[in-house]
Coordinates of C-alpha atoms in Angstrom, one line a residue:
Chain A
X1177 CA 11.1 -21.5 -11.0
X1178 CA 9.4 -20.7 -7.7
X1179 CA 9.0 -23.4 -5.1
X1180 CA 7.0 -22.9 -1.9
X1181 CA 8.0 -25.7 0.3
X1182 CA 5.8 -26.5 3.3
X1183 CA 5.3 -22.8 4.1
X1184 CA 3.4 -21.7 7.3
X1185 CA 2.9 -18.2 8.6
X1186 CA 1.7 -17.5 12.1
X1187 CA 0.5 -14.2 13.6
X1188 CA 0.4 -13.5 17.3
X1189 CA -3.1 -12.3 17.8
X1190 CA -4.3 -10.6 21.0
X1191 CA -6.0 -13.8 22.1
X1192 CA -4.4 -16.7 20.3
X1193 CA -2.0 -17.7 17.7
X1194 CA -3.4 -17.4 14.2
X1195 CA -2.1 -19.6 11.5
X1196 CA -2.7 -17.6 8.2
X1197 CA -0.9 -20.1 6.0
X1198 CA -0.7 -23.7 7.0
X1199 CA 1.9 -26.0 5.4
X1200 CA 1.5 -25.0 1.8
X1201 CA 3.6 -26.5 -0.9
X1202 CA 3.4 -25.2 -4.4
X1203 CA 5.6 -25.4 -7.4
X1204 CA 5.4 -22.7 -10.2
X1205 CA 7.1 -23.4 -13.4
X1206 CA 8.8 -20.9 -15.7
X1207 CA 6.2 -19.1 -17.9
X1208 CA 3.2 -20.2 -15.8
X1209 CA 0.4 -17.8 -15.0
X1210 CA -0.4 -19.3 -11.6
X1211 CA -3.6 -18.3 -9.9
X1212 CA -4.3 -18.6 -6.2
X1213 CA -8.1 -18.3 -5.5
X1214 CA -10.1 -18.4 -2.3
X1215 CA -12.4 -16.5 -0.1
X1216 CA -11.1 -13.5 1.8
X1217 CA -9.2 -14.6 4.9
X1218 CA -8.0 -17.7 3.2
X1219 CA -4.3 -16.6 3.5
X1220 CA -3.8 -16.1 -0.3
X1221 CA -2.3 -12.6 0.2
X1222 CA 0.0 -13.7 3.0
X1223 CA 1.2 -16.6 0.9
X1224 CA 1.9 -14.4 -2.0
X1225 CA 3.9 -12.0 0.2
X1226 CA 6.2 -14.9 1.3
X1227 CA 7.6 -15.1 -2.2
X1228 CA 9.4 -11.7 -1.9
X1229 CA 9.6 -12.1 1.8
X1230 CA 7.4 -9.1 2.6
X1231 CA 6.1 -11.7 4.9
X1232 CA 8.6 -14.0 6.5
X1233 CA 7.4 -17.6 6.7
X1234 CA 7.3 -18.9 10.3
X1235 CA 8.2 -22.4 8.8
X1236 CA 9.1 -23.7 5.5
X1237 CA 11.2 -22.5 2.6
X1238 CA 10.8 -20.2 -0.4
X1239 CA 13.1 -21.3 -3.3
X1240 CA 13.6 -19.2 -6.4
X1241 CA 15.6 -20.7 -9.2
X1242 CA 17.0 -23.4 -6.9
X1243 CA 18.2 -20.8 -4.4
X1244 CA 16.6 -20.9 -0.9
X1245 CA 15.9 -17.2 -0.2
X1246 CA 14.0 -17.7 3.0
X1247 CA 16.9 -16.5 5.2
X1248 CA 18.0 -13.6 3.0
X1249 CA 18.2 -10.1 4.5
X1250 CA 19.8 -6.8 3.7
X1251 CA 21.4 -6.2 0.4
X1252 CA 21.0 -9.8 -0.8
X1253 CA 17.3 -9.7 -0.2
X1254 CA 16.9 -6.3 -1.9
X1255 CA 18.7 -7.7 -4.9
X1256 CA 16.3 -10.6 -5.1
X1257 CA 13.3 -8.2 -4.7
X1258 CA 14.5 -6.0 -7.5
X1259 CA 14.0 -9.0 -9.8
X1260 CA 10.4 -9.6 -8.6
X1261 CA 7.8 -7.2 -9.8
X1262 CA 4.7 -6.7 -7.8
X1263 CA 1.3 -5.0 -8.4
X1264 CA -1.3 -4.2 -5.7
X1265 CA -5.0 -4.1 -5.3
X1266 CA -4.7 -0.4 -4.1
X1267 CA -2.1 0.4 -6.7
X1268 CA 0.3 1.9 -4.0
X1269 CA 1.7 4.7 -6.2
X1270 CA 3.7 7.5 -4.7
X1271 CA 1.3 10.4 -4.7
X1272 CA 3.9 13.0 -4.8
X1273 CA 5.7 11.7 -7.8
X1274 CA 4.6 11.9 -11.5
X1275 CA 3.8 8.9 -13.5
X1276 CA 7.3 9.1 -15.0
X1277 CA 9.0 9.1 -11.5
X1278 CA 6.8 6.3 -10.2
X1279 CA 7.8 4.1 -13.1
X1280 CA 11.4 5.2 -12.7
X1281 CA 11.4 4.5 -9.0
X1282 CA 12.4 0.8 -9.0
X1283 CA 15.2 1.6 -11.5
X1284 CA 16.6 4.5 -9.4
X1285 CA 16.5 2.1 -6.4
X1286 CA 18.5 -0.3 -8.4
X1287 CA 21.0 2.4 -9.5
X1288 CA 20.4 2.3 -13.2
X1289 CA 21.9 5.2 -15.3
X1290 CA 19.6 8.1 -16.0
X1291 CA 19.5 7.7 -19.8
X1292 CA 18.6 4.1 -19.6
X1293 CA 15.8 4.9 -17.1
X1294 CA 14.3 7.5 -19.4
X1295 CA 14.3 5.2 -22.3
X1296 CA 12.8 2.3 -20.5
X1297 CA 10.0 4.4 -18.8
X1298 CA 8.9 5.6 -22.3
X1299 CA 9.0 1.8 -23.5
X1300 CA 7.0 0.7 -20.5
X1301 CA 4.4 3.5 -20.7
X1302 CA 3.9 2.6 -24.3
X1303 CA 3.4 -1.0 -23.4
X1304 CA 0.7 -0.2 -20.9
X1305 CA -0.8 2.5 -23.2
X1306 CA -0.3 5.5 -21.0
X1307 CA 2.3 7.7 -22.7
X1308 CA 0.1 10.7 -22.8
X1309 CA 0.0 10.8 -18.9
X1310 CA 3.7 10.7 -18.4
X1311 CA 3.8 13.9 -16.3
X1312 CA 0.5 13.6 -14.6
X1313 CA 0.2 13.0 -10.9
X1314 CA -1.5 9.8 -9.7
X1315 CA -4.4 11.9 -8.3
X1316 CA -5.3 12.9 -11.7
X1317 CA -5.7 9.3 -13.0
X1318 CA -8.6 6.9 -13.0
X1319 CA -8.3 3.5 -11.2
X1320 CA -7.6 1.7 -14.3
X1321 CA -4.9 4.2 -15.3
X1322 CA -3.3 3.9 -11.9
X1323 CA -3.1 0.1 -12.2
X1324 CA -1.4 0.6 -15.6
X1325 CA 1.2 2.7 -14.0
X1326 CA 1.5 0.0 -11.2
X1327 CA 2.1 -2.6 -13.9
X1328 CA 4.7 -0.4 -15.8
X1329 CA 6.4 0.1 -12.4
X1330 CA 6.4 -3.5 -11.6
X1331 CA 8.1 -4.3 -14.9
X1332 CA 10.7 -1.6 -14.6
X1333 CA 13.7 -3.8 -13.6
X1334 CA 12.8 -6.5 -16.2
X1335 CA 11.7 -8.9 -13.5
X1336 CA 11.3 -12.6 -14.3
X1337 CA 8.4 -13.0 -11.7
X1338 CA 5.4 -10.8 -11.5
X1339 CA 3.3 -11.0 -8.3
X1340 CA -0.2 -9.7 -8.7
X1341 CA -2.2 -9.1 -5.5
X1342 CA -5.9 -8.9 -6.4
X1343 CA -4.8 -6.6 -9.4
X1344 CA -8.4 -5.9 -10.5
X1345 CA -10.5 -6.1 -7.4
X1346 CA -10.7 -2.3 -6.9
X1347 CA -11.9 -1.7 -10.5
X1348 CA -15.2 -1.8 -12.3
X1349 CA -16.0 -4.7 -14.6
X1350 CA -15.0 -3.2 -17.9
X1351 CA -11.6 -1.8 -16.4
X1352 CA -11.1 -5.2 -14.8
X1353 CA -11.2 -6.9 -18.2
X1354 CA -8.9 -4.3 -19.8
X1355 CA -6.3 -4.8 -17.0
X1356 CA -6.6 -8.6 -17.2
X1357 CA -6.2 -8.4 -21.0
X1358 CA -3.2 -6.2 -20.5
X1359 CA -1.6 -8.7 -18.1
X1360 CA -2.3 -11.5 -20.6
X1361 CA -0.7 -9.6 -23.3
X1362 CA 2.3 -8.9 -21.2
X1363 CA 2.6 -12.5 -20.4
X1364 CA 2.4 -13.4 -24.1
X1365 CA 4.9 -10.7 -25.1
X1366 CA 7.5 -11.1 -22.3
X1367 CA 7.0 -14.8 -21.2
X1368 CA 7.2 -13.5 -17.6
X1369 CA 6.2 -16.0 -14.8
X1370 CA 3.2 -14.6 -13.0
X1371 CA 1.5 -15.3 -9.8
X1372 CA -2.0 -13.8 -9.4
X1373 CA -4.4 -13.9 -6.5
X1374 CA -8.1 -13.3 -6.7
X1375 CA -11.3 -14.2 -4.9
X1376 CA -13.0 -14.6 -8.3
X1377 CA -12.9 -17.7 -10.5
X1378 CA -13.7 -15.6 -13.5
X1379 CA -10.5 -13.6 -13.2
X1380 CA -8.4 -16.8 -12.9
X1381 CA -10.3 -18.2 -16.0
X1382 CA -9.3 -15.2 -18.0
X1383 CA -5.6 -15.1 -17.4
X1384 CA -4.3 -18.2 -15.6
X1385 CA -2.9 -21.4 -16.8
X1386 CA -2.8 -23.2 -13.4
X1387 CA -4.6 -22.5 -10.2
X1388 CA -4.5 -23.4 -6.5
X1389 CA -7.7 -23.1 -4.4
X1390 CA -7.1 -22.0 -0.9
X1391 CA -9.3 -22.3 2.2
X1392 CA -8.3 -21.4 5.8
X1393 CA -4.6 -21.4 5.0
X1394 CA -4.5 -24.7 3.2
X1395 CA -4.4 -25.5 -0.5
X1396 CA -7.5 -27.7 -1.1
X1397 CA -7.2 -28.2 -4.8
X1398 CA -4.6 -27.5 -7.4
X1399 CA -4.3 -28.0 -11.2
X1400 CA -4.7 -26.9 -14.7
X1401 CA -7.4 -24.2 -14.9
X1402 CA -9.3 -26.0 -17.6
X1403 CA -9.5 -29.3 -15.6
X1404 CA -10.5 -27.5 -12.4
X1405 CA -13.4 -25.9 -14.2
X1406 CA -14.4 -29.1 -16.0
X1407 CA -14.3 -31.3 -12.9
X1408 CA -13.9 -29.5 -9.6
X1409 CA -13.4 -31.9 -6.7
X1410 CA -13.5 -29.9 -3.5
X1411 CA -16.8 -28.3 -2.4
X1412 CA -15.3 -24.9 -2.2
X1413 CA -14.0 -25.2 -5.8
X1414 CA -17.3 -26.5 -6.9
X1415 CA -19.1 -23.5 -5.5
X1416 CA -16.5 -21.0 -6.9
X1417 CA -16.8 -22.6 -10.4
X1418 CA -20.6 -22.7 -10.1
X1419 CA -20.7 -19.0 -9.1
X1420 CA -18.4 -18.1 -12.1
X1421 CA -20.4 -20.2 -14.6
X1422 CA -23.7 -18.7 -13.2
X1423 CA -26.0 -21.4 -14.4
X1424 CA -28.7 -21.1 -11.8
X1425 CA -32.3 -22.0 -12.9
X1426 CA -35.2 -20.0 -11.6
X1427 CA -37.4 -21.7 -9.0
X1428 CA -40.4 -21.7 -11.4
X1429 CA -38.6 -23.8 -14.0
X1430 CA -37.2 -26.2 -11.4
X1431 CA -40.7 -26.8 -10.0
X1432 CA -42.6 -27.3 -13.2
X1433 CA -40.1 -29.4 -15.2
X1434 CA -41.3 -32.9 -16.2
X1435 CA -39.0 -35.7 -16.9
X1436 CA -35.3 -35.5 -15.9
X1437 CA -33.2 -32.5 -15.3
X1438 CA -29.6 -33.1 -16.2
X1439 CA -26.4 -31.1 -16.1
X1440 CA -24.0 -32.2 -18.7
X1441 CA -20.4 -30.9 -19.2
X1442 CA -18.6 -31.3 -22.5
X1443 CA -14.8 -31.0 -22.7
X1444 CA -12.5 -30.0 -25.5
X1445 CA -13.4 -31.1 -29.0
X1446 CA -16.6 -32.9 -27.9
X1447 CA -18.2 -29.6 -27.2
X1448 CA -18.3 -29.1 -30.9
X1449 CA -20.1 -32.5 -31.7
X1450 CA -23.8 -32.8 -32.3
X1451 CA -24.3 -35.1 -29.3
X1452 CA -27.9 -34.0 -28.5
X1453 CA -29.4 -34.4 -31.9
X1454 CA -27.8 -38.0 -32.0
X1455 CA -29.5 -38.8 -28.7
X1456 CA -32.9 -37.5 -29.9
X1457 CA -32.8 -39.6 -32.9
X1458 CA -31.5 -42.7 -31.2
X1459 CA -33.8 -42.9 -28.2
X1460 CA -36.9 -41.0 -29.3
X1461 CA -36.9 -38.6 -26.4
X1462 CA -37.4 -34.8 -26.2
X1463 CA -34.4 -32.7 -25.1
X1464 CA -35.0 -29.2 -24.2
X1465 CA -32.0 -26.9 -23.3
X1466 CA -33.0 -24.9 -20.2
X1467 CA -29.7 -23.2 -19.7
X1468 CA -26.2 -23.5 -21.0
X1469 CA -23.0 -21.9 -22.2
X1470 CA -19.7 -22.7 -23.8
X1471 CA -16.7 -21.1 -22.1
X1472 CA -13.4 -20.9 -23.7
X1473 CA -10.6 -21.4 -21.2
X1474 CA -7.1 -21.1 -22.5
X1475 CA -8.7 -21.4 -26.0
X1476 CA -10.2 -24.8 -25.2
X1477 CA -14.0 -25.0 -25.2
X1478 CA -15.9 -26.2 -22.1
X1479 CA -19.7 -26.6 -22.5
X1480 CA -22.1 -26.8 -19.7
X1481 CA -25.7 -27.5 -20.5
X1482 CA -28.8 -28.0 -18.3
X1483 CA -31.1 -30.3 -20.1
X1484 CA -34.7 -31.3 -19.6
X1485 CA -35.2 -34.8 -21.0
X1486 CA -38.7 -36.1 -21.6
X1487 CA -40.1 -39.3 -22.9
X1488 CA -40.7 -42.8 -21.6
X1489 CA -38.6 -43.9 -18.5
X1490 CA -36.5 -46.3 -20.5
X1491 CA -35.6 -43.8 -23.2
X1492 CA -34.7 -41.2 -20.6
X1493 CA -32.4 -43.7 -18.8
X1494 CA -30.8 -44.7 -22.0
X1495 CA -30.3 -41.1 -23.0
X1496 CA -28.5 -40.3 -19.6
X1497 CA -26.3 -43.4 -20.0
X1498 CA -25.5 -42.3 -23.6
X1499 CA -24.7 -38.8 -22.4
X1500 CA -22.3 -40.2 -19.8
X1501 CA -20.3 -41.9 -22.6
X1502 CA -20.2 -38.9 -24.9
X1503 CA -19.6 -36.0 -22.3
X1504 CA -17.1 -35.4 -19.5
X1505 CA -19.6 -35.6 -16.8
X1506 CA -23.4 -35.9 -16.2
X1507 CA -25.1 -34.8 -13.1
X1508 CA -28.7 -35.6 -12.6
X1509 CA -30.4 -32.7 -10.8
X1510 CA -33.7 -34.4 -10.4
X1511 CA -35.9 -37.0 -12.0
Chain B
X541 CA 2.6 62.2 25.8
X542 CA 1.6 58.5 25.3
X543 CA 2.9 58.4 21.7
X544 CA 6.1 60.0 22.7
X545 CA 6.6 57.4 25.4
X546 CA 6.0 54.7 22.8
X547 CA 8.4 56.3 20.4
X548 CA 11.1 56.5 23.1
X549 CA 10.8 52.7 23.4
X550 CA 11.5 52.3 19.7
X551 CA 15.1 51.0 20.2
X552 CA 13.9 48.6 22.9
X553 CA 11.2 47.3 20.3
X554 CA 13.8 46.7 17.7
X555 CA 16.2 45.0 20.2
X556 CA 13.3 42.8 21.4
X557 CA 12.3 42.0 17.9
X558 CA 15.8 41.0 17.0
X559 CA 16.0 38.8 20.1
X560 CA 12.8 37.0 19.3
X561 CA 14.1 36.3 15.9
X562 CA 17.3 34.9 17.2
X563 CA 15.6 32.6 19.7
X564 CA 13.1 31.5 17.0
X565 CA 15.7 31.0 14.4
X566 CA 18.2 29.0 16.4
X567 CA 15.7 26.8 18.2
X568 CA 13.6 26.2 15.1
X569 CA 16.5 25.2 12.8
X570 CA 18.0 22.9 15.5
X571 CA 14.7 21.4 16.5
X572 CA 13.5 20.7 13.0
X573 CA 16.6 18.6 12.2
X574 CA 16.8 16.8 15.6
X575 CA 13.0 16.5 15.9
X576 CA 12.8 15.0 12.5
X577 CA 15.4 12.4 13.3
X578 CA 13.8 11.5 16.6
X579 CA 10.3 11.4 15.0
X580 CA 11.6 9.2 12.2
X581 CA 13.2 6.9 14.8
X582 CA 10.0 6.7 16.7
X583 CA 8.0 5.9 13.6
X584 CA 10.4 3.4 12.0
X585 CA 11.0 1.5 15.2
X586 CA 7.3 0.8 15.5
X587 CA 5.8 -2.7 14.7
X588 CA 6.1 -3.9 11.1
X589 CA 8.5 -1.2 10.0
X590 CA 12.1 -1.3 8.7
X591 CA 13.8 -0.5 12.0
X592 CA 11.4 -2.3 14.2
X593 CA 12.7 -2.3 17.8
X594 CA 10.2 -2.3 20.5
X595 CA 12.7 -1.3 23.3
X596 CA 14.0 1.7 21.4
X597 CA 10.5 2.7 20.5
X598 CA 9.2 2.6 24.0
X599 CA 12.2 4.2 25.6
X600 CA 12.4 7.1 23.2
X601 CA 8.6 7.5 23.5
X602 CA 8.8 7.6 27.2
X603 CA 11.7 10.1 27.3
X604 CA 9.7 12.4 25.0
X605 CA 6.6 12.3 27.1
X606 CA 8.7 13.1 30.3
X607 CA 10.1 16.2 28.7
X608 CA 6.7 17.2 27.2
X609 CA 4.9 16.9 30.5
X610 CA 7.4 19.1 32.3
X611 CA 6.1 22.7 32.3
X612 CA 8.3 24.8 30.2
X613 CA 9.1 27.3 33.0
X614 CA 10.5 24.4 35.1
X615 CA 12.3 22.8 32.1
X616 CA 14.0 26.2 31.6
X617 CA 15.3 26.3 35.1
X618 CA 16.3 22.6 35.0
X619 CA 18.3 23.1 31.9
X620 CA 20.2 26.1 33.2
X621 CA 23.4 24.0 34.0
X622 CA 23.3 22.5 30.5
X623 CA 22.8 26.1 29.1
X624 CA 25.8 27.3 31.0
X625 CA 28.0 24.5 29.7
X626 CA 26.9 24.9 26.1
X627 CA 26.8 28.7 25.8
X628 CA 28.9 29.9 28.7
X629 CA 26.0 32.0 30.0
X630 CA 22.5 31.7 31.1
X631 CA 21.3 35.1 30.0
X632 CA 20.4 36.3 26.5
X633 CA 18.6 35.0 23.6
X634 CA 21.2 32.4 22.6
X635 CA 21.2 30.9 26.1
X636 CA 17.4 30.9 26.1
X637 CA 17.5 29.0 22.8
X638 CA 19.0 25.9 24.5
X639 CA 15.8 25.1 26.5
X640 CA 13.6 26.3 23.7
X641 CA 15.3 23.8 21.4
X642 CA 14.9 20.9 23.8
X643 CA 11.2 21.6 24.3
X644 CA 10.7 22.1 20.5
X645 CA 12.6 18.9 19.6
X646 CA 10.3 16.6 21.4
X647 CA 7.3 18.6 20.4
X648 CA 8.2 18.5 16.7
X649 CA 9.3 14.8 17.0
X650 CA 5.7 13.8 17.9
X651 CA 4.3 15.9 15.0
X652 CA 6.8 14.2 12.7
X653 CA 5.7 10.8 14.0
X654 CA 2.1 11.6 13.4
X655 CA 2.6 12.9 9.9
X656 CA 4.7 9.8 9.0
X657 CA 2.0 7.6 10.3
X658 CA -0.3 9.3 7.8
X659 CA 1.8 7.9 4.9
X660 CA 0.0 5.1 3.2
X661 CA 1.6 1.8 4.5
X662 CA 0.9 0.3 1.1
X663 CA 3.2 2.7 -0.6
X664 CA 6.0 1.9 1.9
X665 CA 5.3 -1.8 1.3
X666 CA 5.5 -1.3 -2.5
X667 CA 8.9 0.4 -2.1
X668 CA 10.1 -2.4 0.1
X669 CA 8.9 -4.9 -2.5
X670 CA 10.9 -3.2 -5.1
X671 CA 14.1 -3.7 -3.1
X672 CA 14.4 -0.2 -1.6
X673 CA 16.7 0.3 1.4
X674 CA 15.6 2.0 4.5
X675 CA 17.3 5.2 3.5
X676 CA 15.9 5.1 0.0
X677 CA 12.4 4.6 1.5
X678 CA 13.0 7.6 3.8
X679 CA 14.3 9.8 1.0
X680 CA 12.1 8.7 -1.9
X681 CA 8.8 7.8 -0.1
X682 CA 8.5 9.1 3.4
X683 CA 9.9 12.6 2.9
X684 CA 8.0 13.5 -0.2
X685 CA 4.7 11.8 0.9
X686 CA 4.8 13.4 4.4
X687 CA 6.1 16.7 3.3
X688 CA 3.0 18.7 3.7
X689 CA 2.4 17.3 7.1
X690 CA 6.0 18.0 8.1
X691 CA 5.7 21.6 7.0
X692 CA 2.5 22.0 9.0
X693 CA 4.3 20.6 11.9
X694 CA 7.1 23.2 11.5
X695 CA 4.4 26.0 11.5
X696 CA 2.7 24.7 14.6
X697 CA 6.2 24.3 16.3
X698 CA 7.4 27.8 15.3
X699 CA 4.2 29.4 16.6
X700 CA 4.5 27.5 19.9
X701 CA 8.1 28.7 20.0
X702 CA 6.9 32.3 19.8
X703 CA 4.7 31.7 23.0
X704 CA 7.5 29.8 24.8
X705 CA 10.0 32.5 23.9
X706 CA 8.0 35.0 26.0
X707 CA 8.5 32.7 29.0
X708 CA 12.2 32.5 28.2
X709 CA 12.2 36.3 29.0
X710 CA 11.9 35.4 32.6
X711 CA 15.4 34.0 32.8
X712 CA 16.7 36.9 30.8
X713 CA 16.2 35.7 27.3
X714 CA 14.7 39.0 26.1
X715 CA 12.4 39.2 23.1
X716 CA 9.0 40.8 22.3
X717 CA 7.2 38.7 25.0
X718 CA 9.7 39.8 27.6
X719 CA 9.1 43.4 26.6
X720 CA 5.4 43.0 26.9
X721 CA 5.8 41.6 30.5
X722 CA 8.4 44.2 31.7
X723 CA 6.9 47.3 30.2
X724 CA 3.3 46.4 29.5
X725 CA 2.5 44.3 32.6
X726 CA 4.8 45.4 35.4
X727 CA 4.7 49.2 34.5
X728 CA 0.9 49.1 33.8
X729 CA 1.6 50.4 30.2
X730 CA -1.4 49.0 28.4
X731 CA -0.4 50.7 25.1
X732 CA 3.0 48.9 25.2
X733 CA 1.3 45.6 25.9
X734 CA -1.1 46.2 23.0
X735 CA 1.7 47.0 20.6
X736 CA 3.8 44.0 21.6
X737 CA 0.7 41.7 21.3
X738 CA -0.1 43.1 17.9
X739 CA 3.5 42.4 16.9
X740 CA 3.2 38.9 18.1
X741 CA -0.1 38.4 16.3
X742 CA 1.6 39.6 13.1
X743 CA 4.5 37.2 13.6
X744 CA 2.2 34.3 14.2
X745 CA 0.0 35.2 11.2
X746 CA 3.0 35.5 8.8
X747 CA 4.4 32.1 10.0
X748 CA 1.0 30.5 9.5
X749 CA 0.4 32.0 6.1
X750 CA 3.9 31.0 4.8
X751 CA 3.6 27.5 6.3
X752 CA 0.1 26.9 4.8
X753 CA 1.3 28.1 1.4
X754 CA 4.2 25.7 1.3
X755 CA 2.2 22.8 2.5
X756 CA -0.6 23.4 0.0
X757 CA 1.8 23.8 -2.9
X758 CA 3.4 20.5 -1.9
X759 CA 0.2 18.6 -1.5
X760 CA -0.5 16.5 -4.6
X761 CA -3.3 14.4 -3.2

């Protein structure tokens, strides 16, 4: 549906040439919720902006529905843009227009008839749950409400692609979750292809099906969100995932633990099997769970446990080997 | 005796008042339109905007600065040939309006540019992302978003014009300021001077109050 083919973006800085995006190729399928994650300055936002040519790539091509749009300009480009919705971190609503007029704006641009506009604005505001604010001005809305207006506006021309530029980064935690749930619901309901960028893995985890990890203008890892969480390869991905899972042990526990400290990751259906009790029975060791959680990513369970295994050396060794066969990955932290 | 002298000047006051209004009206209407277009051009030709054109941007910016740095009295004289061609005369309020308009256009253009720069770039970007054309962006985003600033700019320009119009009296433009100089200053009539100054203060105050009210009512931030 969207193909980014070897795209690079260069900026002429005061001192030197800055390459914000460096030879990125991605392919987004119809109906994907594709996340792009990375630290700030990684070039995610610049990359996202090449898709509707808010940022022209210096090299490479952007292909939408097998049509190369990279060289489009004028009316052709505007027609393409009308079919690509976009929401922004800072909402970017027109302050002097009411909620109604903000949502109607893209349709007026596209020259839709007045009656159709009025009907669709009502539908969209109901979809985002903001019908009661229809004649309010943006300054009277909370951050979450502003983003709801932003989402309704982005969907106005019934786009097939929705670009989300850090949609929840300016919001508090609770509102973030509400907005992400709304986006997820919209994806389920409309089947729209979405591209979402965020600096937080937890946002990606909540809504995305696929993810690309960016660092310094390059995609360092790409894949299914579940797999990326279960076995991150690149060091940046590992630290992002670890940060999201938040399984840090306090120093006191790390220092005083006897026996082996092991981090075990369970995938899919295995997360629901009684692996630990089997091991205790089999090898006569003690297993203490120091930390752990089961995450559900795209409705599949992913279990991460930090275990303290005590007992004789042979039993501990056998237990670790056993865990390796029964779980997705085992990492010995110490011992 | 003093009062009687003032009263005898009543027709002169009325005439001067009318002349000031003519000068203000003509130059303000023309300079708002032309100044807006010039200011918009200046803004939109800047880096990263829809009519990006460094050459146009720099040349128009330079020309504006040249006109703005020329003292108005000198501009008045320099523009006399143009005034003669346009109005057929160099005397009277209509003739004076030519140089007033030129000065006010460049003045207002800078104010327009400044208030357009205040418009959130993100909002312009959003409109671009939804496929708006430059004219749609101007009409639907820039104009409404910058409106309070544009109105405040008109207020400042109008008040500056009141001041400039007094100078236009020197080349026979007439008006309240001219009356103050001719009767109040040259004939040492402090009372005439006082009355004209009070009238000017009232004009300025009224313009300011109306401008502020319109700007405040339009401000939705």
